[in-house]
mmCIF file of C-alpha atoms and ligand atoms in Angstrom:
data_model
loop_
_atom_site.group_PDB
_atom_site.id
_atom_site.type_symbol
_atom_site.label_atom_id
_atom_site.label_comp_id
_atom_site.label_asym_id
_atom_site.label_seq_id
_atom_site.Cartn_x
_atom_site.Cartn_y
_atom_site.Cartn_z
ATOM 1 C CA MET A 1 90.930 75.410 -16.343
ATOM 2 C CA PRO A 2 91.440 76.110 -20.052
ATOM 3 C CA ASP A 3 90.750 73.265 -22.485
ATOM 4 C CA LYS A 4 93.891 71.237 -23.110
ATOM 5 C CA GLY A 5 95.810 72.148 -26.237
ATOM 6 C CA LEU A 6 96.027 69.735 -29.132
ATOM 7 C CA LEU A 7 99.142 67.620 -29.565
ATOM 8 C CA ILE A 8 99.929 67.480 -33.264
ATOM 9 C CA VAL A 9 102.417 65.047 -34.761
ATOM 10 C CA PHE A 10 103.656 66.643 -37.951
ATOM 11 C CA SER A 11 105.759 64.388 -40.175
ATOM 12 C CA GLY A 12 106.985 64.247 -43.725
ATOM 13 C CA PRO A 13 110.300 63.516 -45.430
ATOM 14 C CA SER A 14 112.891 66.269 -45.481
ATOM 15 C CA GLY A 15 112.525 68.263 -48.660
ATOM 16 C CA THR A 16 108.720 68.351 -48.544
ATOM 17 C CA GLY A 17 108.852 71.978 -47.451
ATOM 18 C CA LYS A 18 107.316 71.163 -44.095
ATOM 19 C CA ASP A 19 109.535 73.747 -42.378
ATOM 20 C CA THR A 20 108.188 76.524 -44.602
ATOM 21 C CA VAL A 21 104.615 75.358 -44.088
ATOM 22 C CA LEU A 22 105.162 75.359 -40.326
ATOM 23 C CA ASP A 23 106.854 78.769 -40.340
ATOM 24 C CA VAL A 24 103.884 80.327 -42.115
ATOM 25 C CA LEU A 25 101.403 78.563 -39.837
ATOM 26 C CA LEU A 26 103.209 79.626 -36.653
ATOM 27 C CA ARG A 27 103.797 83.202 -37.781
ATOM 28 C CA GLU A 28 100.095 83.891 -37.855
ATOM 29 C CA THR A 29 99.065 82.492 -34.487
ATOM 30 C CA ASP A 30 100.036 82.604 -30.832
ATOM 31 C CA THR A 31 97.899 79.640 -29.762
ATOM 32 C CA VAL A 32 100.070 77.116 -31.602
ATOM 33 C CA LYS A 33 103.720 76.478 -30.718
ATOM 34 C CA LYS A 34 106.370 74.171 -32.117
ATOM 35 C CA SER A 35 108.249 71.944 -29.711
ATOM 36 C CA VAL A 36 112.024 72.506 -29.935
ATOM 37 C CA SER A 37 113.648 69.086 -30.302
ATOM 38 C CA ALA A 38 117.007 68.001 -28.992
ATOM 39 C CA THR A 39 119.457 66.513 -31.480
ATOM 40 C CA THR A 40 122.992 65.205 -31.666
ATOM 41 C CA ARG A 41 123.327 66.380 -35.281
ATOM 42 C CA ALA A 42 125.638 69.333 -35.954
ATOM 43 C CA PRO A 43 123.903 72.663 -36.630
ATOM 44 C CA ARG A 44 123.467 73.609 -40.291
ATOM 45 C CA GLU A 45 124.412 77.095 -41.352
ATOM 46 C CA GLY A 46 121.984 79.627 -39.939
ATOM 47 C CA GLU A 47 120.456 77.270 -37.376
ATOM 48 C CA ARG A 48 120.233 78.635 -33.848
ATOM 49 C CA ASP A 49 120.662 76.636 -30.665
ATOM 50 C CA GLY A 50 117.478 76.672 -28.580
ATOM 51 C CA VAL A 51 115.409 77.931 -31.518
ATOM 52 C CA ASP A 52 115.764 75.387 -34.318
ATOM 53 C CA TYR A 53 117.015 72.612 -32.045
ATOM 54 C CA HIS A 54 118.760 72.117 -28.732
ATOM 55 C CA PHE A 55 122.097 70.931 -30.097
ATOM 56 C CA ILE A 56 123.513 68.525 -27.523
ATOM 57 C CA SER A 57 126.105 65.780 -27.249
ATOM 58 C CA ARG A 58 125.339 62.070 -27.409
ATOM 59 C CA ASP A 59 126.067 61.777 -23.673
ATOM 60 C CA GLN A 60 123.684 64.596 -22.819
ATOM 61 C CA PHE A 61 121.048 62.986 -25.032
ATOM 62 C CA LEU A 62 121.409 59.598 -23.356
ATOM 63 C CA SER A 63 121.151 61.150 -19.919
ATOM 64 C CA LEU A 64 117.863 62.919 -20.875
ATOM 65 C CA ILE A 65 116.481 59.540 -21.945
ATOM 66 C CA GLU A 66 117.647 57.941 -18.699
ATOM 67 C CA ARG A 67 115.974 60.640 -16.620
ATOM 68 C CA GLY A 68 112.679 60.058 -18.463
ATOM 69 C CA GLU A 69 112.690 63.592 -19.871
ATOM 70 C CA MET A 70 112.038 62.606 -23.492
ATOM 71 C CA LEU A 71 108.485 62.091 -24.711
ATOM 72 C CA GLU A 72 109.967 60.144 -27.638
ATOM 73 C CA TYR A 73 113.233 59.857 -29.497
ATOM 74 C CA ALA A 74 114.580 58.154 -32.604
ATOM 75 C CA GLU A 75 117.788 57.656 -34.504
ATOM 76 C CA TYR A 76 117.606 59.171 -37.984
ATOM 77 C CA VAL A 77 120.405 59.087 -40.582
ATOM 78 C CA GLY A 78 123.003 58.481 -37.867
ATOM 79 C CA ASN A 79 121.871 61.068 -35.310
ATOM 80 C CA PHE A 80 119.521 61.113 -32.337
ATOM 81 C CA TYR A 81 116.466 63.370 -32.302
ATOM 82 C CA GLY A 82 114.005 63.655 -29.417
ATOM 83 C CA THR A 83 111.143 65.678 -27.938
ATOM 84 C CA PRO A 84 111.715 67.138 -24.459
ATOM 85 C CA LEU A 85 108.629 66.313 -22.382
ATOM 86 C CA GLY A 86 108.516 69.408 -20.092
ATOM 87 C CA PRO A 87 107.446 72.141 -22.536
ATOM 88 C CA VAL A 88 104.921 69.854 -24.284
ATOM 89 C CA ARG A 89 103.214 69.130 -20.983
ATOM 90 C CA GLU A 90 103.327 72.745 -19.803
ATOM 91 C CA TRP A 91 101.955 74.223 -23.042
ATOM 92 C CA THR A 92 99.160 71.718 -23.683
ATOM 93 C CA GLU A 93 98.000 72.206 -20.082
ATOM 94 C CA LYS A 94 97.776 75.947 -20.738
ATOM 95 C CA GLY A 95 95.561 75.293 -23.757
ATOM 96 C CA ILE A 96 98.285 75.913 -26.329
ATOM 97 C CA ASP A 97 98.363 73.558 -29.337
ATOM 98 C CA VAL A 98 101.793 71.958 -29.672
ATOM 99 C CA ILE A 99 103.277 70.769 -32.938
ATOM 100 C CA LEU A 100 105.936 68.068 -32.941
ATOM 101 C CA LYS A 101 107.858 68.155 -36.194
ATOM 102 C CA ILE A 102 109.234 64.631 -35.976
ATOM 103 C CA GLU A 103 110.036 61.636 -38.151
ATOM 104 C CA VAL A 104 107.839 58.565 -38.434
ATOM 105 C CA GLN A 105 109.349 56.280 -35.770
ATOM 106 C CA GLY A 106 108.964 58.986 -33.133
ATOM 107 C CA GLY A 107 105.540 59.790 -34.543
ATOM 108 C CA ALA A 108 104.418 56.212 -33.946
ATOM 109 C CA ILE A 109 105.649 56.359 -30.331
ATOM 110 C CA VAL A 110 103.699 59.566 -29.643
ATOM 111 C CA ARG A 111 100.555 58.183 -31.270
ATOM 112 C CA GLU A 112 100.782 55.182 -28.977
ATOM 113 C CA LYS A 113 101.588 57.108 -25.796
ATOM 114 C CA CYS A 114 99.103 59.904 -26.517
ATOM 115 C CA PRO A 115 96.110 58.436 -28.375
ATOM 116 C CA ASP A 116 94.429 61.880 -28.448
ATOM 117 C CA SER A 117 97.212 63.309 -30.589
ATOM 118 C CA ILE A 118 96.532 64.219 -34.215
ATOM 119 C CA GLY A 119 98.788 62.954 -36.985
ATOM 120 C CA ILE A 120 99.409 65.115 -40.044
ATOM 121 C CA PHE A 121 101.721 63.867 -42.800
ATOM 122 C CA ILE A 122 103.093 66.282 -45.394
ATOM 123 C CA LEU A 123 103.745 64.896 -48.867
ATOM 124 C CA PRO A 124 105.685 66.430 -51.745
ATOM 125 C CA PRO A 125 103.787 66.767 -55.041
ATOM 126 C CA SER A 126 106.032 63.955 -56.466
ATOM 127 C CA VAL A 127 109.271 62.033 -55.783
ATOM 128 C CA GLU A 128 110.972 63.943 -58.648
ATOM 129 C CA GLU A 129 110.056 67.246 -57.050
ATOM 130 C CA LEU A 130 111.312 65.979 -53.685
ATOM 131 C CA GLU A 131 114.714 65.085 -55.181
ATOM 132 C CA ARG A 132 114.919 68.492 -56.855
ATOM 133 C CA ARG A 133 114.166 70.234 -53.540
ATOM 134 C CA LEU A 134 116.666 68.099 -51.567
ATOM 135 C CA ARG A 135 119.422 68.889 -54.039
ATOM 136 C CA GLY A 136 118.468 72.530 -54.327
ATOM 137 C CA ARG A 137 118.894 73.029 -50.617
ATOM 138 C CA GLY A 138 122.643 72.627 -51.127
ATOM 139 C CA THR A 139 123.324 71.899 -47.463
ATOM 140 C CA ASP A 140 124.117 68.191 -47.810
ATOM 141 C CA ASP A 141 126.684 66.348 -49.942
ATOM 142 C CA GLU A 142 125.606 63.829 -52.616
ATOM 143 C CA ALA A 143 125.838 60.805 -50.295
ATOM 144 C CA ALA A 144 123.661 62.547 -47.711
ATOM 145 C CA VAL A 145 121.133 63.540 -50.427
ATOM 146 C CA GLN A 146 120.910 59.910 -51.592
ATOM 147 C CA LYS A 147 120.510 58.689 -48.030
ATOM 148 C CA ARG A 148 117.798 61.251 -47.306
ATOM 149 C CA LEU A 149 115.994 60.432 -50.544
ATOM 150 C CA ALA A 150 115.974 56.697 -49.789
ATOM 151 C CA THR A 151 114.782 57.425 -46.234
ATOM 152 C CA ALA A 152 112.110 59.766 -47.619
ATOM 153 C CA VAL A 153 110.705 57.126 -49.967
ATOM 154 C CA GLU A 154 110.555 54.658 -47.048
ATOM 155 C CA GLU A 155 108.915 57.262 -44.818
ATOM 156 C CA MET A 156 106.222 58.050 -47.352
ATOM 157 C CA LYS A 157 104.996 54.478 -46.948
ATOM 158 C CA CYS A 158 104.000 55.438 -43.383
ATOM 159 C CA ALA A 159 101.640 58.214 -44.466
ATOM 160 C CA ASP A 160 98.631 55.910 -44.070
ATOM 161 C CA ALA A 161 99.235 55.654 -40.324
ATOM 162 C CA TYR A 162 98.447 59.381 -39.980
ATOM 163 C CA ASP A 163 94.991 60.923 -39.591
ATOM 164 C CA TYR A 164 95.560 63.433 -42.381
ATOM 165 C CA THR A 165 97.857 63.769 -45.396
ATOM 166 C CA VAL A 166 98.486 67.209 -46.847
ATOM 167 C CA VAL A 167 100.233 67.661 -50.223
ATOM 168 C CA ASN A 168 102.532 70.672 -50.210
ATOM 169 C CA ASP A 169 101.962 71.789 -53.800
ATOM 170 C CA ASN A 170 101.539 75.353 -52.619
ATOM 171 C CA VAL A 171 102.527 76.663 -49.194
ATOM 172 C CA GLU A 172 99.538 78.962 -48.595
ATOM 173 C CA ARG A 173 97.099 76.274 -49.664
ATOM 174 C CA ALA A 174 98.754 73.631 -47.459
ATOM 175 C CA VAL A 175 98.721 76.017 -44.469
ATOM 176 C CA GLN A 176 95.042 76.761 -45.041
ATOM 177 C CA GLU A 177 94.281 73.030 -45.147
ATOM 178 C CA ILE A 178 96.084 72.512 -41.837
ATOM 179 C CA ARG A 179 94.253 75.435 -40.237
ATOM 180 C CA THR A 180 90.961 73.855 -41.261
ATOM 181 C CA ILE A 181 92.041 70.481 -39.829
ATOM 182 C CA LEU A 182 92.960 72.060 -36.479
ATOM 183 C CA ALA A 183 89.733 74.065 -36.288
ATOM 184 C CA GLU A 184 87.676 70.954 -37.012
ATOM 185 C CA GLU A 185 89.570 68.886 -34.434
ATOM 186 C CA LYS A 186 89.016 71.598 -31.827
ATOM 187 C CA ALA A 187 85.321 71.751 -32.658
ATOM 188 C CA LYS A 188 85.091 67.944 -32.271
ATOM 189 C CA ARG A 189 86.585 68.118 -28.796
ATOM 190 C CA GLY A 190 84.940 71.411 -27.822
HETATM 191 P P1 5GP B 1 116.773 67.432 -39.958
HETATM 192 O O1 5GP B 1 118.123 66.857 -39.696
HETATM 193 O O2 5GP B 1 116.493 67.566 -41.441
HETATM 194 O O3 5GP B 1 116.530 68.728 -39.219
HETATM 195 O O4 5GP B 1 115.704 66.421 -39.387
HETATM 196 C C1 5GP B 1 115.697 65.096 -39.783
HETATM 197 C C2 5GP B 1 114.395 64.436 -39.366
HETATM 198 O O5 5GP B 1 114.310 64.354 -37.932
HETATM 199 C C3 5GP B 1 113.155 65.215 -39.819
HETATM 200 O O6 5GP B 1 112.216 64.290 -40.344
HETATM 201 C C4 5GP B 1 112.663 65.816 -38.544
HETATM 202 O O7 5GP B 1 111.260 66.039 -38.579
HETATM 203 C C5 5GP B 1 113.023 64.743 -37.540
HETATM 204 N N1 5GP B 1 113.027 65.221 -36.157
HETATM 205 C C6 5GP B 1 113.307 66.466 -35.703
HETATM 206 N N2 5GP B 1 113.157 66.521 -34.374
HETATM 207 C C7 5GP B 1 112.744 65.305 -33.976
HETATM 208 C C8 5GP B 1 112.400 64.732 -32.708
HETATM 209 O O8 5GP B 1 112.403 65.377 -31.662
HETATM 210 N N3 5GP B 1 112.058 63.423 -32.689
HETATM 211 C C9 5GP B 1 112.011 62.663 -33.810
HETATM 212 N N4 5GP B 1 111.621 61.397 -33.681
HETATM 213 N N5 5GP B 1 112.319 63.159 -35.015
HETATM 214 C C10 5GP B 1 112.685 64.457 -35.113
#
């Protein structure tokens, strides 16, 4: 039996660059995978079904919850987001580390259900920089930017509940910090 993979809860407000950090981290390893969440939100331009998210209807989402197939789920800015349980179970049993890129309410559920999980919270260098990044993305209208910014400021208050906080001032540096965290956690459990 291989050692079980780590379950990593990876949170941070949108606009912190956590997607880029994750992309770089995942590109360089085949022993870490990202769980593909289900969501009722509409795809943004360039997003692919089954890769970025499983884009499903509200009814489909509710039926996954009813069948007990969600490890966790939460409502965020008017849409449902959730982690399908099957792949997480399958991969961690094979010794693959699984990253859940989820918001804080879902993060708290996972931490409670899976006390062995590791919480990593990504912070922007500052709130001003976060606002600049949210606007610069150009995918959301002004009302959505304001809503996301307010949510982000609230979310940042939850950083203390995580085992580690990583400031994304530089992508390569942040990725290196996360690699070190994962190596140390593995050594602890080894
Ligand atoms: P976005 O709409 O920007 O892709 O995601 C909005 C928020 O939902 C982000 O904080 C993202 O990490 C979070 N999220 C994505 N998938 C899940 C999930 O499966 N569960 C929970 N609880 N949050 C998620």
